[in-house]
CSV table of C-alpha atoms in Angstrom, one decimal:
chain,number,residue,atom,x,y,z
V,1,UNK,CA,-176.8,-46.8,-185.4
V,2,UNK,CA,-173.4,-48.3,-186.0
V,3,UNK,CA,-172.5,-47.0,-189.1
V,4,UNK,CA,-171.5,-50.8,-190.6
V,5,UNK,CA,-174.2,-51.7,-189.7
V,6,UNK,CA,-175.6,-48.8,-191.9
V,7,UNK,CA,-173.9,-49.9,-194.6
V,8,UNK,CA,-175.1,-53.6,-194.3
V,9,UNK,CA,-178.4,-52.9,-194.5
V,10,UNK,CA,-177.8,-50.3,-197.2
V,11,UNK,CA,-176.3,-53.2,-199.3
V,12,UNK,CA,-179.2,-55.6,-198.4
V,13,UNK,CA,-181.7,-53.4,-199.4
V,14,UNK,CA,-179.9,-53.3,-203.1
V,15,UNK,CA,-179.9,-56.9,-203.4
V,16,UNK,CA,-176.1,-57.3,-202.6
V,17,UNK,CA,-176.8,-60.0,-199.7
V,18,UNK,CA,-173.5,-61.5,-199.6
V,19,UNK,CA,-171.2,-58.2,-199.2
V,20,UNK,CA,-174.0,-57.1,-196.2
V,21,UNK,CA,-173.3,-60.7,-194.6
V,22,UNK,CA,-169.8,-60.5,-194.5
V,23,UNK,CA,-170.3,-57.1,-192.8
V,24,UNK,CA,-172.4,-57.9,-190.5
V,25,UNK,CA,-169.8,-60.8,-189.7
V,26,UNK,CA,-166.7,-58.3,-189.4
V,27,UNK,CA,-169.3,-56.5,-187.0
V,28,UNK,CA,-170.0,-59.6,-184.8
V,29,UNK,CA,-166.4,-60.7,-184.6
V,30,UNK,CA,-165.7,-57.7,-183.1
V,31,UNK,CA,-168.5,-57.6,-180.9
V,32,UNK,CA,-170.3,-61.2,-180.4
V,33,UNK,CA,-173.0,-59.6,-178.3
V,34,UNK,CA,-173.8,-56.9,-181.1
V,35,UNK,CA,-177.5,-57.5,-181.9
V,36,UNK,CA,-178.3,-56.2,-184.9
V,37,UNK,CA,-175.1,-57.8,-186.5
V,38,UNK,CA,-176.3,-61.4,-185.0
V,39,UNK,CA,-179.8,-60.7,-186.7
V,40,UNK,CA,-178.3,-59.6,-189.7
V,41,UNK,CA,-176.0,-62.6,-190.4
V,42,UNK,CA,-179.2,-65.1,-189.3
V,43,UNK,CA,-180.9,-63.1,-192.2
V,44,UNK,CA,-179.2,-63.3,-194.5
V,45,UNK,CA,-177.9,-66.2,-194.4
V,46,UNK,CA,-181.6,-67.0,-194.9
V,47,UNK,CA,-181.5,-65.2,-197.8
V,48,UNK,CA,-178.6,-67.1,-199.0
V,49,UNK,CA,-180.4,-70.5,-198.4
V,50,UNK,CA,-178.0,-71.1,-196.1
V,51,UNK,CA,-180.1,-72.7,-193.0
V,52,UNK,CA,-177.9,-73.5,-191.0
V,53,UNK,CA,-176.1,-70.8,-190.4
V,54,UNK,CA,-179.3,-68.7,-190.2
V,55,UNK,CA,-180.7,-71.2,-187.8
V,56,UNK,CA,-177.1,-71.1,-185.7
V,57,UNK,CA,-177.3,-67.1,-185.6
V,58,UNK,CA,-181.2,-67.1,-185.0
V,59,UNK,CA,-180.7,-69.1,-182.0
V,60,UNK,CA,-177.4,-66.6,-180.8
V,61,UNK,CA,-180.3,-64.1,-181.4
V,62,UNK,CA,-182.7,-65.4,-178.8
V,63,UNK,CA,-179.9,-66.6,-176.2
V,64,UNK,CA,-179.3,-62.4,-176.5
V,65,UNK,CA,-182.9,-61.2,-176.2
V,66,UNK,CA,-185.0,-64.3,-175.9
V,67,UNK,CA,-187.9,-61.6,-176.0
V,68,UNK,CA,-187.3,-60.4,-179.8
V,69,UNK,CA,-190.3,-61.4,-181.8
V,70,UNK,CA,-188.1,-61.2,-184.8
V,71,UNK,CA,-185.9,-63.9,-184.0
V,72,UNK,CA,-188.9,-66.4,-183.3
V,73,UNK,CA,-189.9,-65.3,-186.7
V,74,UNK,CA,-186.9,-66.4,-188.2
V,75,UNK,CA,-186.3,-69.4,-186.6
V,76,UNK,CA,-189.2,-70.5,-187.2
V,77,UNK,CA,-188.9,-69.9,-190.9
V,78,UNK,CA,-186.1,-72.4,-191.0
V,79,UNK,CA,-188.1,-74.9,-189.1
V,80,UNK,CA,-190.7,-75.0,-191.9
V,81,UNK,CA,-187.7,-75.1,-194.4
V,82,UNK,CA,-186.8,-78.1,-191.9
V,83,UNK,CA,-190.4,-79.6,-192.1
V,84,UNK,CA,-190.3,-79.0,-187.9
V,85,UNK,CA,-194.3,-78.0,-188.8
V,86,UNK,CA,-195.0,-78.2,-185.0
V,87,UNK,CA,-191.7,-76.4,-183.9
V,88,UNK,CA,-191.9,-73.4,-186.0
V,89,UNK,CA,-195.7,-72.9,-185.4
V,90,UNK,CA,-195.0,-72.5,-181.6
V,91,UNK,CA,-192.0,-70.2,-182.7
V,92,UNK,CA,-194.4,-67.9,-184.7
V,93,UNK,CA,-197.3,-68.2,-181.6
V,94,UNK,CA,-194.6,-67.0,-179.1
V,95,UNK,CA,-193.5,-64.3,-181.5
V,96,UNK,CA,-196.9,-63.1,-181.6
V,97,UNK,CA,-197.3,-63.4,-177.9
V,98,UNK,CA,-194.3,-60.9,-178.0
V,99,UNK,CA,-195.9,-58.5,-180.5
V,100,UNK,CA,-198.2,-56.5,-178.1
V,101,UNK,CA,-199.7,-53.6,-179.0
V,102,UNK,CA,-199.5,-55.6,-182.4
V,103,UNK,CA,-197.1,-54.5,-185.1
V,104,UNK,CA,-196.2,-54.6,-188.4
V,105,UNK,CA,-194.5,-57.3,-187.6
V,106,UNK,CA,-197.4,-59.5,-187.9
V,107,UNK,CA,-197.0,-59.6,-191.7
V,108,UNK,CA,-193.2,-60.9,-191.5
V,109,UNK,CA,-195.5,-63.5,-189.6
V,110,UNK,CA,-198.2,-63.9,-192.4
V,111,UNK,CA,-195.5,-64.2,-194.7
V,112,UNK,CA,-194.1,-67.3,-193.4
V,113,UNK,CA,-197.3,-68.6,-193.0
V,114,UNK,CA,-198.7,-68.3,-196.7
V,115,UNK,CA,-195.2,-69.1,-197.9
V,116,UNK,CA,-196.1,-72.8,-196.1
V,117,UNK,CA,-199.5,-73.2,-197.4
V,118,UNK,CA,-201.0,-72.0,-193.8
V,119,UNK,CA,-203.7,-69.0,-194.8
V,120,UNK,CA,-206.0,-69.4,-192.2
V,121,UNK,CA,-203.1,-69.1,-189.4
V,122,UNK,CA,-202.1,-66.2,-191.5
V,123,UNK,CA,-205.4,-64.1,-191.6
V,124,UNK,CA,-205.3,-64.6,-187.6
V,125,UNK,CA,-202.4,-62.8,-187.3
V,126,UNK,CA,-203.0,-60.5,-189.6
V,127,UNK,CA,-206.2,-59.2,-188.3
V,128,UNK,CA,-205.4,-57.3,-185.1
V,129,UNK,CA,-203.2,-55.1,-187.5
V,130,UNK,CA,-205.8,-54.9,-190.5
V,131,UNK,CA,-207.4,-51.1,-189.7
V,132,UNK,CA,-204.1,-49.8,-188.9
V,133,UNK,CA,-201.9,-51.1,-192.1
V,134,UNK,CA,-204.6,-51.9,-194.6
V,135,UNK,CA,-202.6,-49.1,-196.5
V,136,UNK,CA,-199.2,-50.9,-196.6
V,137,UNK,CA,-198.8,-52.8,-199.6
V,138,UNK,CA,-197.1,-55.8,-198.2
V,139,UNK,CA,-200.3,-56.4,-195.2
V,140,UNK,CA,-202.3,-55.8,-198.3
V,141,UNK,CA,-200.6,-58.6,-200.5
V,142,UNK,CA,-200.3,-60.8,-197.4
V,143,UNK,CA,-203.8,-60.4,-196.6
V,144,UNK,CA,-205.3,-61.2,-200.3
V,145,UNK,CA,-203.3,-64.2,-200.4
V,146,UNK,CA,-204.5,-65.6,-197.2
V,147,UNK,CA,-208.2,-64.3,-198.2
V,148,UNK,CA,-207.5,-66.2,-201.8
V,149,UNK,CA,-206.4,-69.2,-200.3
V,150,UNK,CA,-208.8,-69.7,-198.2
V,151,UNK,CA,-211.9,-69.5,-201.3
V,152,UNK,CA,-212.6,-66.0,-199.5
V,153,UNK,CA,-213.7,-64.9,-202.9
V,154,UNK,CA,-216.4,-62.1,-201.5
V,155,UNK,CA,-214.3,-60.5,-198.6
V,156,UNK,CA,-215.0,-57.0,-198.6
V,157,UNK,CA,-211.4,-56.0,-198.5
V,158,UNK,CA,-210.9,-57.7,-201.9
V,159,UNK,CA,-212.0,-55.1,-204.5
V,160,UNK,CA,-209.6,-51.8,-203.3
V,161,UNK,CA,-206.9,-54.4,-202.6
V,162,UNK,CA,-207.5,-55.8,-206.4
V,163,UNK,CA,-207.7,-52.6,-208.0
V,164,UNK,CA,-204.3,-51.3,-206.3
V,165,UNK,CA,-203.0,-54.9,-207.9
V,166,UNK,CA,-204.6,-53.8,-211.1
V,167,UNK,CA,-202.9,-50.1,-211.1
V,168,UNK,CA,-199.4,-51.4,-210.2
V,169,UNK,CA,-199.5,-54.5,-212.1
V,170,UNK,CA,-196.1,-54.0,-214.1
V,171,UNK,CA,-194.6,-53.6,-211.0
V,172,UNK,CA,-194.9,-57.1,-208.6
V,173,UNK,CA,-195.9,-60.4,-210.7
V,174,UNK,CA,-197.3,-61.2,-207.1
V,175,UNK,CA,-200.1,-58.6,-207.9
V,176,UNK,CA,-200.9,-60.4,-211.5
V,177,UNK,CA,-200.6,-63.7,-209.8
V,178,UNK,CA,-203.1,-62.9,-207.1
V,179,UNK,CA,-205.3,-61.2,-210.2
V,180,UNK,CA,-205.2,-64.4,-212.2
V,181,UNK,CA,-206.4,-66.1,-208.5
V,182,UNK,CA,-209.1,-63.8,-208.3
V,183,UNK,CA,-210.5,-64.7,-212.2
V,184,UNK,CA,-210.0,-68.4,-211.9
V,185,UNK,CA,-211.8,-68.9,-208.7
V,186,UNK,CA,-214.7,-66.5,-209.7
V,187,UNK,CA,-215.5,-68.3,-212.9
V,188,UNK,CA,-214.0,-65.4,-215.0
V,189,UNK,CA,-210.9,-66.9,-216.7
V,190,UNK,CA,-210.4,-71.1,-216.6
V,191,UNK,CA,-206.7,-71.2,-215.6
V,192,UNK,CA,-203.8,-69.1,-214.2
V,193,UNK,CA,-203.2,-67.5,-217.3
V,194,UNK,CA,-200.1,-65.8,-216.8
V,195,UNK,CA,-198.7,-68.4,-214.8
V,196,UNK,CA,-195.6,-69.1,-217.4
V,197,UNK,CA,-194.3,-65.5,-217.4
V,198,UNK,CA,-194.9,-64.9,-213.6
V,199,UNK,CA,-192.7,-68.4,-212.7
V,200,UNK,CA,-190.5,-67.3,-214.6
V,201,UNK,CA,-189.7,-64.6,-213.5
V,202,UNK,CA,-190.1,-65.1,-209.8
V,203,UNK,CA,-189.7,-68.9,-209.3
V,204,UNK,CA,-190.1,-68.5,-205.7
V,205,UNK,CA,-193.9,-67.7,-206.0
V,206,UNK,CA,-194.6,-71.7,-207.4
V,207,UNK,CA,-195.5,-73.3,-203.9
V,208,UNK,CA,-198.2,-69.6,-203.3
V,209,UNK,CA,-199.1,-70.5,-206.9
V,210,UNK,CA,-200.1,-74.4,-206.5
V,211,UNK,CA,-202.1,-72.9,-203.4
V,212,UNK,CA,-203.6,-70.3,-205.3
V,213,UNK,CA,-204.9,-72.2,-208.1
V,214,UNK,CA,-207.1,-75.0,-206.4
V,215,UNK,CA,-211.0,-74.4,-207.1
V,216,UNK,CA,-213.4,-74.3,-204.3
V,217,UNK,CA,-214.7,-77.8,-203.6
């Protein structure tokens, strides 16, 4: 692998997102048909919140490789962001389409979906990967959410995923946020109660929160 490339995602991976984008940038001036430096500046200029330059570089992505389920995943992420609801769900179908024998990457797919309030789409996608990835904790948070969500209270999967939650609690307010979920909708606690400390300390989870705490009609 191109070694600034290397050194991109190195620096992505420690949460330093806008020294990786301007590698990746140095990297695609020099080469604009360089792949994994188009994908990296449409990501992280996601991560930025900076749509449309990750839509702009998404696209580049796909005009490259229009067979890379990645980029459908990512594009379609900004649709949502966009409210293009119908345009990003046939984004994540064709990306799908793409994933044969299914991957991992069907929980980059989940994630999009629970992050936009769609569980049900979610645990489709999921479950063609489910026996091979029930170990891997993100399928595994994915997958509780969308089970969760959906008032899937009694799924067998629930218990082992819950007690992994319960062992590595300190470590993801995720896992005490899908925990508090669990209580509320099962009678055992009458509100979110950690819901304070876990937005604020990972604002991002508020929309998978709202979701999270509606009682079953």
């Amino acid at each position: 692998m191109d070694k600034r490339i290397e050194s991109a995602r190195r620096l992505e991976a420690q949460g330093d997102i806008l020294q990786a984008l301007c590698i990746y940038r140095d990297a695609y001036q020099q080469d604009p048909s360089h792949q994994e430096a188009v994908q990296g500046i449409a990501q992280t200029a996601l991560e930025l919140g900076n749509l449309e330059l990750a839509f702009e570089f998404f696209v580049k992505l796909l005009i490259l490789d229009h067979q890379n389920p990645a980029a459908y995943i990512g594009r379609a992420n900004v649709l949502f962001q966009y409210g293009q609801t119908d345009r990003a769900l046939s984004d994540l179908a064709q990306a799908i389409r793409l994933d044969e024998p299914a991957s991992d990457l069907r929980i980059d797919c989940a994630a999009v979906l629970n992050d936009n309030g769609l569980p049900e789409i979610a645990f489709k996608a999921l479950r063609p990967v489910r026996n091979c990835l029930f170990e891997d904790a993100d399928f595994q948070c994915e997958w509780a959410f969308a089970l969760l969500a959906q008032d899937m209270t009694g799924h067998e999967d629930l218990p082992a995923i819950l007690d992994f939650f319960r062992q590595n609690e300190a470590d993801d307010p995720f896992y005490t946020l899908c925990l508090d979920a669990f209580a509320l909708k099962t009678g055992q606690a009458p509100s979110l109660a950690h819901l304070d400390a876990i937005l604020r300390d990972a604002p991002e989870l508020e929309a998978r929160a709202s979701l999270l705490s509606r009682l079953p009609a």
